[in-house]
CSV table of C-alpha atoms in Angstrom, one decimal:
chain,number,residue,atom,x,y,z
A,1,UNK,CA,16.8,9.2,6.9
A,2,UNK,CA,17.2,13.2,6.7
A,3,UNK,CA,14.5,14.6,8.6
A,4,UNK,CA,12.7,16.6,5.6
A,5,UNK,CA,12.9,13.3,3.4
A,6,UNK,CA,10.8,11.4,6.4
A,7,UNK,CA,8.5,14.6,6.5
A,8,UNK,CA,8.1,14.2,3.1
A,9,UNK,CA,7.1,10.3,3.3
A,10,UNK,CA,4.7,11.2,6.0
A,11,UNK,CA,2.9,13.1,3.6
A,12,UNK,CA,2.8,11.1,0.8
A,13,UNK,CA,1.5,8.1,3.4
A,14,UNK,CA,-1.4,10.6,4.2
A,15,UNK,CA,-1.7,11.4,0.4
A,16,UNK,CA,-2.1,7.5,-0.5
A,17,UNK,CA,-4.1,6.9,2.4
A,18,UNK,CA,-7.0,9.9,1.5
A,19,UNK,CA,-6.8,8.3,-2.6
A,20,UNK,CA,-7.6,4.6,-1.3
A,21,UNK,CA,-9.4,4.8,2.5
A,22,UNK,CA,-12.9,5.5,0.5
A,23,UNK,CA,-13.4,2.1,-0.8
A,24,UNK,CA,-12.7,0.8,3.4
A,25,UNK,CA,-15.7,3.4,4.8
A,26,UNK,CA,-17.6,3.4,1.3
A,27,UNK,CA,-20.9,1.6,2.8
A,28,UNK,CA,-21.1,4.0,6.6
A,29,UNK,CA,-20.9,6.8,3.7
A,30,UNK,CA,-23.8,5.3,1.3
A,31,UNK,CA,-26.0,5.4,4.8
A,32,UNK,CA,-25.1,8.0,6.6
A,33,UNK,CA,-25.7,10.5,3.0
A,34,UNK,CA,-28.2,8.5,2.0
A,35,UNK,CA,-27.2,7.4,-1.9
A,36,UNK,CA,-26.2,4.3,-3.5
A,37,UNK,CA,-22.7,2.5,-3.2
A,38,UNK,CA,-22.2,3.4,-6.8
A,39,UNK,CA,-22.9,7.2,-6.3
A,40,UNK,CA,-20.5,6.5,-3.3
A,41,UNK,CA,-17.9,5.0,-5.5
A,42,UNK,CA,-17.4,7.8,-7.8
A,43,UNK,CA,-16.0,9.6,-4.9
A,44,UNK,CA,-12.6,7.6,-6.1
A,45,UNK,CA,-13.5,8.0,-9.5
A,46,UNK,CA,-13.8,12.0,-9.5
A,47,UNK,CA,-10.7,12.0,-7.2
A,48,UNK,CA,-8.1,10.1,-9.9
A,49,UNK,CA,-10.2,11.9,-13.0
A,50,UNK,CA,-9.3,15.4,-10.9
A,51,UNK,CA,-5.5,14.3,-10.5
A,52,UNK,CA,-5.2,13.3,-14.1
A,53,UNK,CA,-6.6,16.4,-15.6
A,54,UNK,CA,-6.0,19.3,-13.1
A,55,UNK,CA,-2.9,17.8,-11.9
A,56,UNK,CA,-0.2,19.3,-14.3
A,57,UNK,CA,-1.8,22.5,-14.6
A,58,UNK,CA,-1.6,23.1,-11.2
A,59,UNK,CA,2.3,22.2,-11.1
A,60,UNK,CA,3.0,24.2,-14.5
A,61,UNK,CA,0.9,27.3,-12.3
A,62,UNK,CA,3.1,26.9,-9.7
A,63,UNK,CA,5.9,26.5,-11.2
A,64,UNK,CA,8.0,29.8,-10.1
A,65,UNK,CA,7.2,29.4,-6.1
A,66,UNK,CA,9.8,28.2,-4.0
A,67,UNK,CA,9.5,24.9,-2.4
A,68,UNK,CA,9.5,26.3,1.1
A,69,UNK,CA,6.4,28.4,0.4
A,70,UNK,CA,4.5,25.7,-1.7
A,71,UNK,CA,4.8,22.2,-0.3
A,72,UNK,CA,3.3,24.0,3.5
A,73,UNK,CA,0.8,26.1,1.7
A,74,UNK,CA,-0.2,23.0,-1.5
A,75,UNK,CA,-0.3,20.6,2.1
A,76,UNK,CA,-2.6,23.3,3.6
A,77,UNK,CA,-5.2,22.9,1.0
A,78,UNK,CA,-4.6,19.2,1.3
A,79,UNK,CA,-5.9,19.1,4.8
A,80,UNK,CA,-8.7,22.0,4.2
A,81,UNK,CA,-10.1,19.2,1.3
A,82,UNK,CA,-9.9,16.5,4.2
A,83,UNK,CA,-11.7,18.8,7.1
A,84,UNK,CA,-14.4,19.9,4.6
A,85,UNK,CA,-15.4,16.1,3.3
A,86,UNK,CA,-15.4,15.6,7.3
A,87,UNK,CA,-17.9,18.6,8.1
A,88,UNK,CA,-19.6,17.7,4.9
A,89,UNK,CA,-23.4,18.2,5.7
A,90,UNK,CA,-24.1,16.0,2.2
A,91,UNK,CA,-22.8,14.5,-1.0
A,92,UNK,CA,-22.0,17.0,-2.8
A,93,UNK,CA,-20.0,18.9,-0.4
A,94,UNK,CA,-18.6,15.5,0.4
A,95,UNK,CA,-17.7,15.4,-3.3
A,96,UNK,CA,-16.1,19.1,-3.4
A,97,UNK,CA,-13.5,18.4,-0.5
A,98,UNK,CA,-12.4,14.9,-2.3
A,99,UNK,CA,-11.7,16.8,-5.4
A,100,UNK,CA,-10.1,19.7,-3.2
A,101,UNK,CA,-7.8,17.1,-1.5
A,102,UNK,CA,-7.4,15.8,-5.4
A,103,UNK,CA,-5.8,19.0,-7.4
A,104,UNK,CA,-2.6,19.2,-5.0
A,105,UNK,CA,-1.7,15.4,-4.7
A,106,UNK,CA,0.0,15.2,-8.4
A,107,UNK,CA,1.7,18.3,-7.6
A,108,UNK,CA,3.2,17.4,-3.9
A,109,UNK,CA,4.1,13.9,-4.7
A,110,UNK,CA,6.2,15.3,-7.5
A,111,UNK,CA,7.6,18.2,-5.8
A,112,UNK,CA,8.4,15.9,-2.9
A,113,UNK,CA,10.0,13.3,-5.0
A,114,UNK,CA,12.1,16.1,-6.8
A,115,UNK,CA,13.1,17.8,-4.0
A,116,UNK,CA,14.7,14.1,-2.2
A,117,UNK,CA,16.5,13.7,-5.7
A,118,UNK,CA,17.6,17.2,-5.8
A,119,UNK,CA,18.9,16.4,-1.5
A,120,UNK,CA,20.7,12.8,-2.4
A,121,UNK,CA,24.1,12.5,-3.5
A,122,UNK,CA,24.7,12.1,-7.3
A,123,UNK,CA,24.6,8.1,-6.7
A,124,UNK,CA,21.2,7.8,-4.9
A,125,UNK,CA,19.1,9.9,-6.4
A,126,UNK,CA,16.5,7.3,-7.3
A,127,UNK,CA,16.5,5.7,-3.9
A,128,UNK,CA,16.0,8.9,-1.9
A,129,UNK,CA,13.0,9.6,-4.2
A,130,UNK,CA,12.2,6.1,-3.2
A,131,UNK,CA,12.2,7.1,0.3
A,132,UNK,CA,9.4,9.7,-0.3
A,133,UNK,CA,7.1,7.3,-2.5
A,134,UNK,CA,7.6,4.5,0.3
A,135,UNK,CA,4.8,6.3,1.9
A,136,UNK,CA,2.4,5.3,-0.7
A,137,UNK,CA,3.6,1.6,-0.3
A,138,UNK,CA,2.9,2.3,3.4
A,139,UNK,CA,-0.9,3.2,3.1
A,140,UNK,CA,-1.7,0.8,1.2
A,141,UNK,CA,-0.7,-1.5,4.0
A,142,UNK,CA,-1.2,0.7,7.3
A,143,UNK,CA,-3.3,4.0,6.4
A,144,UNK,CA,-6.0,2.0,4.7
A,145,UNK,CA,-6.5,-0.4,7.3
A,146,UNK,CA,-6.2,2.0,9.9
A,147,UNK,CA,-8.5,4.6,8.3
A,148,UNK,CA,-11.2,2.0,7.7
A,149,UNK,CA,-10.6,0.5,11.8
A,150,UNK,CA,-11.3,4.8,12.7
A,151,UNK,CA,-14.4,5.4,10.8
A,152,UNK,CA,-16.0,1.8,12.2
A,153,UNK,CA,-15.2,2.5,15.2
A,154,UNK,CA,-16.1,6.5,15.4
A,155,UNK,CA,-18.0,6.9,12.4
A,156,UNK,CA,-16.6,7.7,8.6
A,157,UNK,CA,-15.9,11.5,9.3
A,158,UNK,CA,-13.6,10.9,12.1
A,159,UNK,CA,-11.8,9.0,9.1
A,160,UNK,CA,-11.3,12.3,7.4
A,161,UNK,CA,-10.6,14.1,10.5
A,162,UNK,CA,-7.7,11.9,11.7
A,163,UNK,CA,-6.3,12.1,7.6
A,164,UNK,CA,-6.6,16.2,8.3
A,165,UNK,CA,-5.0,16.0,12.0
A,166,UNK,CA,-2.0,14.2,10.5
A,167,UNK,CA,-1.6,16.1,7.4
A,168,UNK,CA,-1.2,19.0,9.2
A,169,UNK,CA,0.9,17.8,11.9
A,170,UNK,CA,3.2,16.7,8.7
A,171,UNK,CA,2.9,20.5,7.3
A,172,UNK,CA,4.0,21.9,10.0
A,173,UNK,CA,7.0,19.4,9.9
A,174,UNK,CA,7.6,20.3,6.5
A,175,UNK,CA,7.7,24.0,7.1
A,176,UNK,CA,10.2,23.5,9.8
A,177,UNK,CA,12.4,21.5,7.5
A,178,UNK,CA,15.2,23.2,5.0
A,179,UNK,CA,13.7,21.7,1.7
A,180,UNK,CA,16.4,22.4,-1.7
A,181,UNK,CA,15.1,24.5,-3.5
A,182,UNK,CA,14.9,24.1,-7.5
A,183,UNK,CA,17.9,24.5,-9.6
A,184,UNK,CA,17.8,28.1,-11.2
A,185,UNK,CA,16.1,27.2,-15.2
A,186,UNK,CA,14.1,24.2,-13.5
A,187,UNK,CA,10.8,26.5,-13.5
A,188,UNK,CA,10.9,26.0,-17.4
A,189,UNK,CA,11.3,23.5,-19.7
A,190,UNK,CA,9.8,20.8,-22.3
A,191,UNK,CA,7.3,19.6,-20.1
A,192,UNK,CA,5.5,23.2,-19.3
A,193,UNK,CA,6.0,26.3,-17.6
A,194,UNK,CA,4.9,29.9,-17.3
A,195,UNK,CA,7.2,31.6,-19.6
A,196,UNK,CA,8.4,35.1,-19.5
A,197,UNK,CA,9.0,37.3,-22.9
A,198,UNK,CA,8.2,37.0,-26.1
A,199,UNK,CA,4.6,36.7,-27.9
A,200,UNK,CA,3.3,34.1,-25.4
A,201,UNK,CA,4.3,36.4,-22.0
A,202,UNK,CA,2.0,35.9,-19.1
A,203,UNK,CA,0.5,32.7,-21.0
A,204,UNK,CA,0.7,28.8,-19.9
A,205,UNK,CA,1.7,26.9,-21.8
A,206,UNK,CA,1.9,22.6,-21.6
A,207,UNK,CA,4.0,20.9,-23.7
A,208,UNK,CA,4.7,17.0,-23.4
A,209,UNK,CA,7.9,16.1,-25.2
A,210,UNK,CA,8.0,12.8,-27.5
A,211,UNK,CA,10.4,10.9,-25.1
A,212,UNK,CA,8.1,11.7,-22.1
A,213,UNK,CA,5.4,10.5,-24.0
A,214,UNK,CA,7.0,6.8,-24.2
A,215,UNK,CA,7.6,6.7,-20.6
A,216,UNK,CA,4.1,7.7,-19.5
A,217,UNK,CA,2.4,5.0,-22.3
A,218,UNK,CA,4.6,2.2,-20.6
A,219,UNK,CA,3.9,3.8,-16.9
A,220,UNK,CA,0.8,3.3,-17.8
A,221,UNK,CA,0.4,0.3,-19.7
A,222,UNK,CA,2.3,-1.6,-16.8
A,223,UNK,CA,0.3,-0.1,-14.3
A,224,UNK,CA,-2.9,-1.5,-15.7
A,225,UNK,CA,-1.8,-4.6,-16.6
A,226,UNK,CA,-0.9,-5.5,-12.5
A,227,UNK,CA,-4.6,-3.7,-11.6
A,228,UNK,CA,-6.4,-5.3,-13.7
A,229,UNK,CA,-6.0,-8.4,-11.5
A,230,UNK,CA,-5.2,-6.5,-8.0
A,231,UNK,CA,-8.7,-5.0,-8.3
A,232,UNK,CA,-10.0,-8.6,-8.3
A,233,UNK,CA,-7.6,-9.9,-5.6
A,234,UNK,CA,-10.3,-10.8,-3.2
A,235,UNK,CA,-12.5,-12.7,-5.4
A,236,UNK,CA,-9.6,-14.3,-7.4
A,237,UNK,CA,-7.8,-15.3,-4.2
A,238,UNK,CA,-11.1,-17.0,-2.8
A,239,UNK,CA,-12.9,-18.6,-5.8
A,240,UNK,CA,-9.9,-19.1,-8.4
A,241,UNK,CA,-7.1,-20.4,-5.2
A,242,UNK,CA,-8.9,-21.2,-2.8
A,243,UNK,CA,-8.1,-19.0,0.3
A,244,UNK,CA,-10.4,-18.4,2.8
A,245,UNK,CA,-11.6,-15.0,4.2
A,246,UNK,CA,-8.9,-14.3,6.3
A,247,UNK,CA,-5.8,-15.8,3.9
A,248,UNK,CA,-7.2,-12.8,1.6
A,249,UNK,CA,-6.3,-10.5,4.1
A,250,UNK,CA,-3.2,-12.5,5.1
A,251,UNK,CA,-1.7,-12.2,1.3
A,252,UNK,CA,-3.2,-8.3,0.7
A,253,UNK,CA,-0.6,-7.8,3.8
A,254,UNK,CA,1.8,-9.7,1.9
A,255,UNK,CA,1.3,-8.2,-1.2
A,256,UNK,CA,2.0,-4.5,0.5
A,257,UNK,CA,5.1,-5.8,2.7
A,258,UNK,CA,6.0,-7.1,-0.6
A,259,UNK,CA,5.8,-3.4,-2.3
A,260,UNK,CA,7.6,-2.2,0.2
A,261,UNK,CA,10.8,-4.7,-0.2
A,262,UNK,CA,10.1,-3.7,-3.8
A,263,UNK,CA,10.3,-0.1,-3.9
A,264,UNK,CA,13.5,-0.1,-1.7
A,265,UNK,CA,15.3,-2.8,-3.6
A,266,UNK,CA,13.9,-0.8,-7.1
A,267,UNK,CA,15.5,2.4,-5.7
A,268,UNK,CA,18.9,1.4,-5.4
A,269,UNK,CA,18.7,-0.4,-8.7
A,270,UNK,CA,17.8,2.8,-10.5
A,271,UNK,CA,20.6,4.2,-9.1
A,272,UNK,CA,23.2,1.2,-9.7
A,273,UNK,CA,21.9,0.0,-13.0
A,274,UNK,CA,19.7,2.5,-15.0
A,275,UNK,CA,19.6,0.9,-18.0
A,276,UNK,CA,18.4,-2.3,-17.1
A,277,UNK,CA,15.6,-1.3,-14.1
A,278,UNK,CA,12.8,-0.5,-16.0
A,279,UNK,CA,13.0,-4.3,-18.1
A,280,UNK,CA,13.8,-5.8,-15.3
A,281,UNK,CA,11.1,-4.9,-12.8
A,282,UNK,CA,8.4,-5.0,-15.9
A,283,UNK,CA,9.1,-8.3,-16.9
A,284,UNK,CA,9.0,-10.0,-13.1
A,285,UNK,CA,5.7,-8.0,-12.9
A,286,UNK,CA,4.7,-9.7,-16.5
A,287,UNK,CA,6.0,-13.1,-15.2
A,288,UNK,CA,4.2,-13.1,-12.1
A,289,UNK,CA,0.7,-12.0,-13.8
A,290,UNK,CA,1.1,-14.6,-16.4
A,291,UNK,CA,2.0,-17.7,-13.8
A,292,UNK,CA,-1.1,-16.4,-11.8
A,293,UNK,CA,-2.7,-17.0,-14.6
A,294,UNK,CA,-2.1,-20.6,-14.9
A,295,UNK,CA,-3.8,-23.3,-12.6
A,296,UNK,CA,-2.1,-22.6,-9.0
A,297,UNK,CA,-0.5,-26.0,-8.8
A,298,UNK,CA,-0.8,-24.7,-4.3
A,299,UNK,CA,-2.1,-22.4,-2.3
A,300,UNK,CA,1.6,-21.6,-0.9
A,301,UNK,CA,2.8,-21.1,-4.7
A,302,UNK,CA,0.2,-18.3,-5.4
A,303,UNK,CA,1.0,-16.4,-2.1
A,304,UNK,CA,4.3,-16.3,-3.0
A,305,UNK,CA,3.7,-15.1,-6.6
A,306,UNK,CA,1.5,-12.6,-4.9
A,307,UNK,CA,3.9,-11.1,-2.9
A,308,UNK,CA,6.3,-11.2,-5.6
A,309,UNK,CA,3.5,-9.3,-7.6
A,310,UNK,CA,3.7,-6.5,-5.0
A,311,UNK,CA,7.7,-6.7,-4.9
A,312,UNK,CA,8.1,-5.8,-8.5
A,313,UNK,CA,5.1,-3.5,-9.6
A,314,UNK,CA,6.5,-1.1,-6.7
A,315,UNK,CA,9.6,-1.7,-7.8
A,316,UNK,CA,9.2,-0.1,-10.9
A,317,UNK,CA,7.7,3.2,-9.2
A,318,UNK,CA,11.7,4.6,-8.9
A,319,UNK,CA,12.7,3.0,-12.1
A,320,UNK,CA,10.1,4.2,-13.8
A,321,UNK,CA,10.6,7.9,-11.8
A,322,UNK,CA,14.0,8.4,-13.1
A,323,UNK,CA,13.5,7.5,-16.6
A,324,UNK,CA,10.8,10.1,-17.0
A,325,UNK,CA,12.9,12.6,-15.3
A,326,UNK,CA,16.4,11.5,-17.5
A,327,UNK,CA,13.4,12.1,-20.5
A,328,UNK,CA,12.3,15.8,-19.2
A,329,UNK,CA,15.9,16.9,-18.7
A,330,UNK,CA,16.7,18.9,-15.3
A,331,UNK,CA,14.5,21.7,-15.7
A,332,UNK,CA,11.2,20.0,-15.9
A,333,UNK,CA,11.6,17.6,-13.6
A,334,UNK,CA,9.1,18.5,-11.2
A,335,UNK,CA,6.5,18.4,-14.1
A,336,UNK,CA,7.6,15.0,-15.3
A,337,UNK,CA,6.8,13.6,-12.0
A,338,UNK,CA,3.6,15.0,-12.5
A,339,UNK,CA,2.9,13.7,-15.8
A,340,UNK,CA,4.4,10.4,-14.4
A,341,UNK,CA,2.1,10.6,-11.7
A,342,UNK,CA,-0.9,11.3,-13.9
A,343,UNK,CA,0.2,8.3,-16.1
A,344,UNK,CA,0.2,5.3,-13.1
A,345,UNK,CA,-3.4,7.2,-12.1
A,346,UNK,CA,-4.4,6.3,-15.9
A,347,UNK,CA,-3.5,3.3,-15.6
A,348,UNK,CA,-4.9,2.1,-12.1
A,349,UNK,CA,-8.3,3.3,-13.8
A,350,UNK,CA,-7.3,1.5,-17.4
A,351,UNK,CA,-7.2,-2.1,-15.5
A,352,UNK,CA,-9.3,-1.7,-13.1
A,353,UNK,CA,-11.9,-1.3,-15.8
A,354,UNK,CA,-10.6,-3.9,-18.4
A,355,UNK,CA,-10.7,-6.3,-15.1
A,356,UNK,CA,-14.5,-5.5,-14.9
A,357,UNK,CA,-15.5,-5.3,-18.8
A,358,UNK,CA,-13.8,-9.1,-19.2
A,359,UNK,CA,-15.5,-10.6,-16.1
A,360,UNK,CA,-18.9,-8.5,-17.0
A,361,UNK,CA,-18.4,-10.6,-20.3
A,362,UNK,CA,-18.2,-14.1,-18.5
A,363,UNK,CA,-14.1,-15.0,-18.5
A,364,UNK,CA,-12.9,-16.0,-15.5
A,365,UNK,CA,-10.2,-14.4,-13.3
A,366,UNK,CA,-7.5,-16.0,-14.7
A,367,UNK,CA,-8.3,-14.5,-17.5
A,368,UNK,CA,-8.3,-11.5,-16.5
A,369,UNK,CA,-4.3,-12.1,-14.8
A,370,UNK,CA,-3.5,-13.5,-18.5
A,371,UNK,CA,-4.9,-9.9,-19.8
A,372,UNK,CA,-2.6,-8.0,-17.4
A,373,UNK,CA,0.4,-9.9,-18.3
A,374,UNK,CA,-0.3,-9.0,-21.9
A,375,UNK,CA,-0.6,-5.2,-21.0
A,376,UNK,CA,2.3,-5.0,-18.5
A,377,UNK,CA,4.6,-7.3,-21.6
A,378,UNK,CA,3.6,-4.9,-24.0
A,379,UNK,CA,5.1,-2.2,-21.8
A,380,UNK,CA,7.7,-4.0,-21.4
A,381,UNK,CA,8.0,-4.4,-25.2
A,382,UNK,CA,7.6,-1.1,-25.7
A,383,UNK,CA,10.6,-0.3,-23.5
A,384,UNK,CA,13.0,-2.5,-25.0
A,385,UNK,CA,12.2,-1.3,-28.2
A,386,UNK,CA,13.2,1.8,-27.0
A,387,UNK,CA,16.7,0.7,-25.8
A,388,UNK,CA,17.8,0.4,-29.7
A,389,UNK,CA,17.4,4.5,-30.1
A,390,UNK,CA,20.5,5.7,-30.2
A,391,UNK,CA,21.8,7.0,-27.3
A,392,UNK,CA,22.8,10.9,-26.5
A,393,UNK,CA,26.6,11.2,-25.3
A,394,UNK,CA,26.1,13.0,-21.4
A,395,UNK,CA,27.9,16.1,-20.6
A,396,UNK,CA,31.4,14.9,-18.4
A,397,UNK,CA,30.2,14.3,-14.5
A,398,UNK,CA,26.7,13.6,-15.7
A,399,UNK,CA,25.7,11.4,-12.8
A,400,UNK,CA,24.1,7.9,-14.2
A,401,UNK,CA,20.5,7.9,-13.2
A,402,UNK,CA,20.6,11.5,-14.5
A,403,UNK,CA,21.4,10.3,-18.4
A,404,UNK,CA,19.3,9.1,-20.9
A,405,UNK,CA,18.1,5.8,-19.9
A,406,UNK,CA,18.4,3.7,-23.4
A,407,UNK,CA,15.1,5.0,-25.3
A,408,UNK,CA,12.9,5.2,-22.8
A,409,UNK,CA,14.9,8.7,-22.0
A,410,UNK,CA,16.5,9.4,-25.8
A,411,UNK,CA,13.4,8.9,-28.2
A,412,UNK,CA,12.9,11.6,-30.4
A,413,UNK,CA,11.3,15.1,-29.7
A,414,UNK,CA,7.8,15.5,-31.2
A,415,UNK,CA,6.6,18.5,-33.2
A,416,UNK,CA,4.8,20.2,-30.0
A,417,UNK,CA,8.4,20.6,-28.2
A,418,UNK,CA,9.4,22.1,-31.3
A,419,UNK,CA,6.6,24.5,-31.6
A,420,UNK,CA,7.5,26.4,-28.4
């Protein structure tokens, strides 16, 4: 692995760990501040709400720096969010460094994944940005776990300090690495720039493109759809399969191992077979959540399903990254990472909730795994309805991952890329 590329993964493991470690140190907070674990819990709320909304801003804002000066200086005031929710002397400073630490990670995760793309050959561009997002696979299985052993051992602000020590050890990586920089034109574009001339100079502006749009409804409707039953993973492995206390923790290994097979597998076959990744890896996901749904017939048959759970949803993280990018065109792909970014947040929050409103009503949890396999189908409906758009022809040496991936990357334009 190229040095900068494993930088690059180093910081998106710190990135996913900071998003998730809350909910492992969430009671030592509620004490140690004195409020409630709900008040506690919006500290992961406020984070995704800041990454969905500030999030694409802040890339179109920055879109004219070069790499080498904005993935140190964006991972600088990643670690200055981490250091101030560990010197936090309440909540609400507490709740200013989390959103801090929230309005870069939309903007460095895409930049990171670009910039791997923009480094791989022509061939393997979706498995080198595969590389970088393997770090998110990562903390879900290492940084959590290890960022909730820290802060019971030493207390929930050494937590943040070790997430800060790290970041900035990876920084200062980064800055020693020679990142590509953007293709000349890729600052502007149909997702949103800064753009110079005319009546709008010094204005800017946001534009999201029709065929973006599609991708980001089915990132998002297949990203609910497996967390609407992966919030409820504890409680539906105990009461609805039986596993004991420590199976739970067994298959949540399993389930990340899983991811990671997935992502890495799902990289290469965004490369290989663009067309047919996105389908593919959205229907095992829809498979898996409807036969989890159905009485487990053993215990062995739902850990497997589980880990195949895992394999497929991160499997469709690269598929699903280079169909948004074939969507924005080269010169915006930066900001459809972003917006791609912003729509898997959407969608963690989307099930997550429906998960809660349908058990809050009475159904049980295998209702709520037959409700994410209708979500993550009808993204997969939604995709192959897409694949009978006509197709555009690519320019000669158009690499394949780089082309319009059926409709998912050819729908047509909507009035508000016209309008620029």
């Amino acid at each position: 692995m190229p040095l900068p590329v494993l930088a690059m993964m180093v910081c998106t493991f710190c990135i996913g760990t900071a998003e998730s470690v809350i909910a492992g140190i969430l009671p030592d907070i509620a004490r140690d501040v004195g409020v409630s674990l709900t008040a506690v819990g919006l500290l992961i709320t406020v984070y995704a709400v800041a990454v969905v909304l500030v999030g694409p801003f802040v890339t179109a804002a920055t879109a004219r720096l070069r790499r080498a000066t904005l993935l140190p200086a964006m991972m600088g005031v990643f670690v200055l969010g981490n250091a101030l929710a560990a010197l936090a002397p309440g909540f609400g400073w507490l709740l200013a460094g989390r959103v801090v630490s929230a309005v870069v990670h939309s903007t460095l995760i895409a930049a990171f994944v670009a910039a791997a793309r923009d480094m791989a050959p022509p061939d393997r561009r979706a498995a080198w940005g595969a590389k970088v997002t393997l770090g998110i696979g990562l903390s879900s299985v290492a940084g959590v776990p290890a960022g909730t052993l820290i802060g019971n051992a030493f207390g929930w602000r050494a937590t943040f300090w070790a997430l800060a020590a790290l970041s900035l050890a990876a920084a200062a990586l980064l800055a020693r690495c020679a990142v590509p920089e953007a293709a000349p034109g890729a600052t502007a574009g149909a997702a949103g720039a800064c753009r110079p001339g005319g009546a709008g100079a010094g204005r800017l502006r946001f534009v999201l493109p029709g065929r973006m749009l599609l991708v980001a409804v089915v990132i998002t409707l297949g990203t609910a759809g497996v967390f609407a039953l992966y919030t409820y993973a504890s409680p539906y492995l105990t009461e609805s399969a039986g596993f004991g206390t420590r199976g739970v923790t067994v298959l949540l290994l399993l389930y990340g191992l899983g991811g990671i097979a997935g992502n890495t597998v799902g990289g290469r076959a965004a490369d290989r077979f663009p067309s047919a990744a996105v389908p593919v890896t959205l229907g095992t996901a829809a498979a898996g959540l409807l036969l989890l749904a159905l009485p487990p017939g053993s215990r062995w048959a739902v850990a497997g399903l589980f880990c195949l759970l895992g394999a497929a949803y991160f499997a469709t993280i690269p598929a699903l990254n280079t169909a948004i990018v074939s969507a924005a065109g080269p010169s915006s792909s930066t900001m459809a990472l972003t917006v791609n970014n912003s729509a898997f947040c959407v969608g963690i929050a989307l099930g997550s909730w429906l998960g809660g409103l349908l058990l809050a009503r009475g159904q049980a949890l295998p209702a709520v795994a037959a409700a994410g396999a209708a979500l993550t189908a009808a993204a997969l409906l939604l995709a192959l309805v897409g694949t009978r758009r006509p197709k555009a022809v690519p320019a000669p040496g158009t690499p394949a991952a780089d082309v319009a991936t059926d409709a998912l990357t050819d729908t047509a334009v909507t009035g508000g890329e016209s309008s620029r």
